[in-house]
Tab-separated table of C-alpha atoms and ligand atoms in Angstrom:
chain	number	residue	atom	x	y	z
A	129	MET	CA	7.349	2.843	16.158
A	130	LEU	CA	5.970	0.269	13.723
A	131	HIS	CA	6.703	-3.418	14.415
A	132	CYS	CA	7.310	-4.907	11.012
A	133	GLY	CA	8.617	-8.476	11.250
A	134	SER	CA	12.085	-8.143	12.776
A	135	PHE	CA	12.237	-4.422	11.893
A	136	ARG	CA	11.316	-1.548	14.215
A	137	LEU	CA	10.520	1.450	12.060
A	138	SER	CA	10.682	4.927	13.497
A	139	LEU	CA	7.889	7.178	12.256
A	140	SER	CA	9.561	10.427	13.227
A	141	ARG	CA	9.560	11.242	9.513
A	142	PRO	CA	7.143	9.851	6.905
A	143	LEU	CA	8.391	6.640	5.309
A	144	VAL	CA	8.430	5.987	1.593
A	145	MET	CA	7.065	2.643	0.421
A	146	GLY	CA	8.296	1.869	-3.107
A	147	ILE	CA	5.969	-0.079	-5.387
A	148	VAL	CA	7.361	-3.245	-6.995
A	149	ASN	CA	4.932	-4.773	-9.472
A	150	VAL	CA	5.700	-8.354	-10.417
A	151	THR	CA	3.593	-8.596	-13.494
A	152	PRO	CA	4.668	-10.382	-16.655
A	153	ASP	CA	5.887	-8.295	-19.558
A	154	SER	CA	3.853	-9.474	-22.494
A	155	PHE	CA	6.546	-8.344	-24.958
A	156	SER	CA	9.174	-10.525	-23.338
A	157	ASP	CA	9.631	-14.192	-24.196
A	158	GLY	CA	11.941	-14.716	-21.247
A	159	GLY	CA	9.115	-16.185	-19.176
A	160	GLN	CA	9.273	-16.377	-15.408
A	161	HIS	CA	12.943	-15.569	-15.092
A	162	ALA	CA	12.591	-12.305	-16.989
A	163	THR	CA	9.628	-11.299	-14.818
A	164	THR	CA	11.494	-12.057	-11.588
A	165	SER	CA	14.731	-10.397	-12.611
A	166	ALA	CA	12.989	-7.269	-13.898
A	167	ALA	CA	11.117	-6.906	-10.603
A	168	VAL	CA	14.257	-7.484	-8.523
A	169	GLU	CA	16.238	-5.015	-10.613
A	170	HIS	CA	13.508	-2.427	-10.156
A	171	ALA	CA	13.410	-3.098	-6.408
A	172	LEU	CA	17.184	-2.579	-6.117
A	173	HIS	CA	16.796	0.700	-7.975
A	174	LEU	CA	14.100	1.820	-5.516
A	175	ILE	CA	16.385	0.911	-2.589
A	176	ASP	CA	19.068	3.062	-4.215
A	177	GLU	CA	16.595	5.915	-4.505
A	178	GLY	CA	15.929	5.786	-0.764
A	179	ALA	CA	12.884	3.552	-0.278
A	180	ASP	CA	12.183	2.713	3.373
A	181	ILE	CA	9.889	-0.254	2.590
A	182	LEU	CA	9.198	-2.211	-0.612
A	183	ASP	CA	5.658	-3.280	-1.492
A	184	ILE	CA	5.723	-6.358	-3.728
A	185	GLY	CA	2.558	-7.177	-5.639
A	186	GLY	CA	1.777	-10.110	-7.956
A	187	GLU	CA	-1.846	-9.329	-8.724
A	188	SER	CA	-3.214	-6.235	-10.400
A	189	THR	CA	-5.883	-4.518	-8.313
A	190	ARG	CA	-6.532	-1.772	-10.816
A	191	PRO	CA	-10.196	-1.106	-11.592
A	192	GLY	CA	-11.560	-3.800	-13.897
A	193	ALA	CA	-8.658	-6.202	-13.233
A	194	MET	CA	-9.432	-9.923	-12.992
A	195	PRO	CA	-7.979	-11.913	-10.088
A	196	ALA	CA	-4.814	-14.012	-10.614
A	197	SER	CA	-4.730	-17.624	-9.401
A	198	THR	CA	-2.987	-18.439	-6.121
A	199	GLU	CA	-0.363	-20.497	-7.966
A	200	GLU	CA	0.352	-17.672	-10.390
A	201	GLU	CA	0.632	-15.109	-7.630
A	202	LEU	CA	3.000	-17.362	-5.655
A	203	ARG	CA	5.139	-17.922	-8.774
A	204	ARG	CA	5.462	-14.176	-9.194
A	205	VAL	CA	5.989	-13.033	-5.621
A	206	ILE	CA	8.009	-15.691	-3.772
A	207	PRO	CA	11.189	-15.605	-5.910
A	208	VAL	CA	11.262	-11.818	-5.587
A	209	ILE	CA	11.041	-12.024	-1.772
A	210	GLU	CA	13.805	-14.635	-1.782
A	211	ALA	CA	16.036	-12.410	-3.888
A	212	LEU	CA	15.455	-9.335	-1.716
A	213	ARG	CA	15.463	-10.719	1.806
A	214	GLY	CA	18.778	-9.943	3.404
A	215	LYS	CA	18.868	-6.511	1.720
A	216	ASP	CA	18.086	-4.914	5.099
A	217	ILE	CA	14.835	-3.343	3.978
A	218	PRO	CA	11.363	-4.382	5.153
A	219	LEU	CA	9.399	-6.273	2.515
A	220	SER	CA	5.639	-5.799	2.280
A	221	VAL	CA	3.515	-8.057	0.109
A	222	ASP	CA	0.380	-6.683	-1.539
A	223	THR	CA	-2.040	-9.619	-1.554
A	224	CYS	CA	-5.578	-10.625	-0.535
A	225	LYS	CA	-4.941	-14.384	-0.440
A	226	PRO	CA	-4.244	-16.198	2.859
A	227	GLU	CA	-2.141	-18.844	1.096
A	228	VAL	CA	0.043	-16.174	-0.506
A	229	MET	CA	0.317	-14.403	2.870
A	230	ARG	CA	1.429	-17.621	4.576
A	231	GLU	CA	4.050	-18.470	1.934
A	232	ALA	CA	5.267	-14.886	1.703
A	233	LEU	CA	5.763	-14.691	5.475
A	234	ALA	CA	7.580	-18.037	5.452
A	235	ALA	CA	9.833	-16.703	2.669
A	236	GLY	CA	10.746	-13.646	4.745
A	237	ALA	CA	8.109	-10.937	4.194
A	238	ASP	CA	7.748	-8.423	7.049
A	239	MET	CA	4.391	-6.869	6.236
A	240	ILE	CA	1.128	-7.776	4.526
A	241	ASN	CA	-0.669	-5.021	2.647
A	242	ASP	CA	-4.193	-6.203	1.891
A	243	VAL	CA	-6.544	-4.008	-0.148
A	244	ASN	CA	-9.299	-6.344	1.089
A	245	ALA	CA	-8.388	-5.694	4.754
A	246	LEU	CA	-7.896	-9.402	5.632
A	247	HIS	CA	-11.492	-10.344	4.875
A	248	ALA	CA	-10.617	-13.647	3.158
A	249	PRO	CA	-11.381	-16.589	5.466
A	250	GLY	CA	-8.235	-17.514	7.393
A	251	ALA	CA	-6.299	-14.340	6.570
A	252	LEU	CA	-6.463	-12.803	10.043
A	253	GLU	CA	-5.426	-16.134	11.573
A	254	VAL	CA	-2.343	-16.363	9.331
A	255	LEU	CA	-1.315	-12.897	10.473
A	256	ALA	CA	-2.075	-13.590	14.146
A	257	GLU	CA	0.544	-16.356	14.048
A	258	SER	CA	3.202	-14.006	12.673
A	259	GLN	CA	5.070	-10.873	13.740
A	260	ALA	CA	4.341	-9.073	10.493
A	261	ALA	CA	2.884	-5.601	10.183
A	262	ILE	CA	-0.541	-5.349	8.543
A	263	CYS	CA	-1.998	-2.615	6.397
A	264	PHE	CA	-5.805	-2.583	6.442
A	265	MET	CA	-7.117	-0.725	3.417
A	266	HIS	CA	-10.705	0.316	2.802
A	267	MET	CA	-12.316	-0.814	-0.449
A	268	ARG	CA	-15.948	-0.731	-1.544
A	269	GLY	CA	-16.753	-3.701	-3.810
A	270	GLU	CA	-14.040	-5.635	-5.661
A	271	PRO	CA	-11.464	-4.463	-8.223
A	272	ARG	CA	-13.595	-6.083	-10.927
A	273	ASN	CA	-16.622	-3.863	-10.232
A	274	MET	CA	-15.619	-1.270	-7.653
A	275	GLN	CA	-15.862	1.788	-9.886
A	276	ALA	CA	-19.427	0.986	-11.055
A	277	ALA	CA	-21.173	3.743	-9.054
A	278	PRO	CA	-19.758	4.104	-5.572
A	279	GLU	CA	-22.136	5.773	-3.096
A	280	TYR	CA	-21.590	7.050	0.411
A	281	GLN	CA	-23.620	9.218	2.800
A	282	ASP	CA	-20.444	10.329	4.558
A	283	VAL	CA	-17.326	8.890	2.974
A	284	VAL	CA	-14.940	9.999	5.737
A	285	GLY	CA	-17.176	8.658	8.530
A	286	GLU	CA	-17.907	5.369	6.782
A	287	VAL	CA	-14.270	4.655	5.912
A	288	SER	CA	-13.195	5.630	9.417
A	289	THR	CA	-15.761	3.339	11.072
A	290	PHE	CA	-14.711	0.492	8.799
A	291	LEU	CA	-11.015	0.900	9.656
A	292	ALA	CA	-11.717	1.205	13.400
A	293	GLU	CA	-13.672	-2.067	13.229
A	294	ARG	CA	-10.799	-3.855	11.467
A	295	LEU	CA	-8.334	-2.593	14.107
A	296	ALA	CA	-10.590	-3.869	16.896
A	297	THR	CA	-11.012	-7.269	15.212
A	298	ALA	CA	-7.258	-7.677	14.788
A	299	GLN	CA	-6.574	-6.721	18.386
A	300	ALA	CA	-9.227	-9.164	19.615
A	301	LEU	CA	-7.152	-11.893	17.931
A	302	GLY	CA	-4.086	-10.815	19.883
A	303	ILE	CA	-2.432	-8.761	17.135
A	304	THR	CA	-0.776	-5.814	18.861
A	305	ARG	CA	-1.473	-2.216	17.836
A	306	GLU	CA	2.204	-1.660	17.100
A	307	ARG	CA	1.826	-3.906	14.041
A	308	LEU	CA	-1.188	-2.154	12.533
A	309	VAL	CA	-1.498	0.423	9.756
A	310	VAL	CA	-4.634	1.885	8.147
A	311	ASP	CA	-5.293	3.285	4.678
A	312	PRO	CA	-8.497	4.914	3.322
A	313	GLY	CA	-7.856	3.298	-0.086
A	314	PHE	CA	-7.784	6.106	-2.631
A	315	GLY	CA	-9.526	5.026	-5.843
A	316	PHE	CA	-10.923	1.775	-4.459
A	317	GLY	CA	-14.671	2.183	-4.922
A	318	LYS	CA	-14.505	5.984	-4.763
A	319	ASN	CA	-15.199	8.664	-7.328
A	320	LEU	CA	-13.132	11.856	-7.644
A	321	GLU	CA	-15.262	13.771	-5.137
A	322	HIS	CA	-14.950	10.930	-2.598
A	323	ASN	CA	-11.184	10.827	-3.067
A	324	LEU	CA	-10.891	14.584	-2.617
A	325	GLU	CA	-13.055	14.461	0.491
A	326	LEU	CA	-10.802	11.741	1.937
A	327	LEU	CA	-7.714	13.809	1.192
A	328	ARG	CA	-9.260	16.984	2.663
A	329	HIS	CA	-10.008	15.164	5.909
A	330	LEU	CA	-7.058	12.773	5.980
A	331	GLU	CA	-6.133	13.824	9.536
A	332	CYS	CA	-9.319	12.015	10.727
A	333	PHE	CA	-7.678	8.688	9.846
A	334	ALA	CA	-4.423	9.612	11.564
A	335	LYS	CA	-6.565	9.904	14.726
A	336	LEU	CA	-7.345	6.167	14.677
A	337	GLY	CA	-4.155	5.798	16.695
A	338	VAL	CA	-2.031	3.725	14.305
A	339	PRO	CA	0.177	4.869	11.417
A	340	LEU	CA	-1.685	6.053	8.336
A	341	LEU	CA	-0.635	4.940	4.853
A	342	ALA	CA	-1.689	6.855	1.742
A	343	GLY	CA	-1.388	5.710	-1.866
A	344	MET	CA	-2.272	8.151	-4.623
A	345	SER	CA	0.767	7.687	-6.840
A	346	ARG	CA	-0.147	8.028	-10.558
A	347	LYS	CA	-3.792	7.200	-9.811
A	348	SER	CA	-6.659	8.211	-12.045
A	349	MET	CA	-7.864	10.812	-9.524
A	350	LEU	CA	-4.710	12.748	-10.415
A	351	GLY	CA	-5.408	12.181	-14.105
A	352	SER	CA	-8.955	13.521	-13.663
A	353	ILE	CA	-7.691	16.661	-11.956
A	354	THR	CA	-4.858	17.429	-14.377
A	355	GLY	CA	-5.849	15.711	-17.628
A	356	LEU	CA	-2.404	14.051	-17.688
A	357	PRO	CA	-1.862	10.443	-18.825
A	358	VAL	CA	-0.503	7.933	-16.312
A	359	GLY	CA	3.115	8.297	-17.466
A	360	GLU	CA	3.087	12.055	-16.818
A	361	ARG	CA	1.703	12.185	-13.300
A	362	LEU	CA	4.976	12.616	-11.400
A	363	ILE	CA	4.354	16.159	-10.150
A	364	PRO	CA	0.709	15.535	-9.206
A	365	SER	CA	1.822	12.349	-7.408
A	366	VAL	CA	4.545	14.073	-5.417
A	367	THR	CA	2.158	16.918	-4.571
A	368	ALA	CA	-0.432	14.443	-3.296
A	369	ALA	CA	2.211	12.667	-1.194
A	370	VAL	CA	3.308	15.970	0.345
A	371	LEU	CA	-0.282	16.961	1.157
A	372	ALA	CA	-0.892	13.551	2.725
A	373	ALA	CA	2.262	13.859	4.832
A	374	LEU	CA	1.201	17.323	6.035
A	375	LYS	CA	-2.117	15.803	7.091
A	376	GLY	CA	-0.456	13.088	9.129
A	377	ALA	CA	0.270	10.178	6.754
A	378	LYS	CA	3.295	8.221	7.998
A	379	ILE	CA	3.793	5.897	5.015
A	380	LEU	CA	3.539	7.057	1.402
A	381	ARG	CA	3.095	4.317	-1.170
A	382	VAL	CA	4.703	5.594	-4.372
A	383	HIS	CA	6.274	4.700	-7.700
A	384	ASP	CA	8.676	7.661	-7.719
A	385	VAL	CA	10.764	7.155	-4.612
A	386	ARG	CA	13.607	9.606	-5.200
A	387	GLU	CA	11.393	12.582	-6.040
A	388	THR	CA	9.028	11.824	-3.148
A	389	ARG	CA	11.942	11.601	-0.702
A	390	GLN	CA	13.204	14.991	-1.882
A	391	ALA	CA	9.806	16.603	-1.404
A	392	LEU	CA	9.404	15.012	2.034
A	393	GLN	CA	12.754	16.449	3.120
A	394	VAL	CA	11.182	19.883	2.724
A	395	VAL	CA	8.130	18.801	4.730
A	396	ALA	CA	10.401	17.438	7.472
A	397	ALA	CA	12.340	20.711	7.637
A	398	ILE	CA	9.108	22.640	8.205
A	399	GLU	CA	7.790	20.214	10.784
A	400	GLU	CA	10.976	20.360	12.861
A	401	THR	CA	10.434	24.049	13.569
A	402	ASN	CA	7.049	23.663	15.264
B	746	7PJ	C1	-3.018	0.777	-2.995
B	746	7PJ	C2	-2.532	-0.446	-2.567
B	746	7PJ	C3	-3.300	1.788	-2.010
B	746	7PJ	C4	-2.567	0.205	-0.351
B	746	7PJ	C5	-2.742	-0.463	-4.727
B	746	7PJ	C6	-2.332	1.352	-7.679
B	746	7PJ	C7	-3.313	0.300	-7.373
B	746	7PJ	N1	-2.293	-0.737	-1.268
B	746	7PJ	N2	-2.374	-1.219	-3.675
B	746	7PJ	N3	-3.058	1.440	-0.714
B	746	7PJ	N4	-3.133	0.766	-4.346
B	746	7PJ	N5	-2.363	-0.046	0.941
B	746	7PJ	O1	-1.226	1.427	-7.135
B	746	7PJ	O2	-2.697	2.193	-8.547
B	746	7PJ	O3	-3.763	2.910	-2.277
B	746	7PJ	S1	-2.714	-1.053	-6.363
């Protein structure tokens, strides 16, 4: 059971977290309203497709991306939370900024998904005062430079030690285990071989004792394997989600909710027989 704000999420089957990017469309002259309404419309579509959680993000963390200002991120994310709260679906916010976390929680967010694992000063304290779930993700470096030349002696061991340390730190601040989620952070300061090694040994992270989240949807690791451009990575993405679920992932962060749900129904049918 994951405690996620006022929600209690059963993990008897893997949950699908639908990605809602709140990033301005440069071809639109509708300004803020167009950005908000496009994101909300997309979110409602993902709910229709069977999303269990929505992950709302106002800052791009793709390799090479530059950080957005706090004000800009708040302008993007808060109106979307306000429009979606009351839809009876847990809302996660993908942010590294304590101020955005605080405002998002006040606006009704149920979970904070931080690719920087709450390292910003004050972030852990904001979460300690809330009932929100937290996803700690592993990243090496920063989005700006993380793909320069990542190096590990033992990627699985190092990521695992890192995540265990974050869990211990959170619990020392009084944040209960039931609120915590871990994620090895596919593509965040990892080359293809590192990503494959993480996927091969994904069950190691499930052993940390809290739900495991995996996000490989449309990522460049899938492009490297298949040669497909980002818009054509549906089948590789669903395959990766299925493999992750078979290795113990309990939350799959994806763009393609409907197709992932269908594939996970087959996984669930197999798992019920053993
Ligand atoms: C992840 C994320 C991920 C978690 C992004 C993209 C890049 N949060 N935010 N895990 N990826 N927890 O979706 O390609 O893998 S943004």
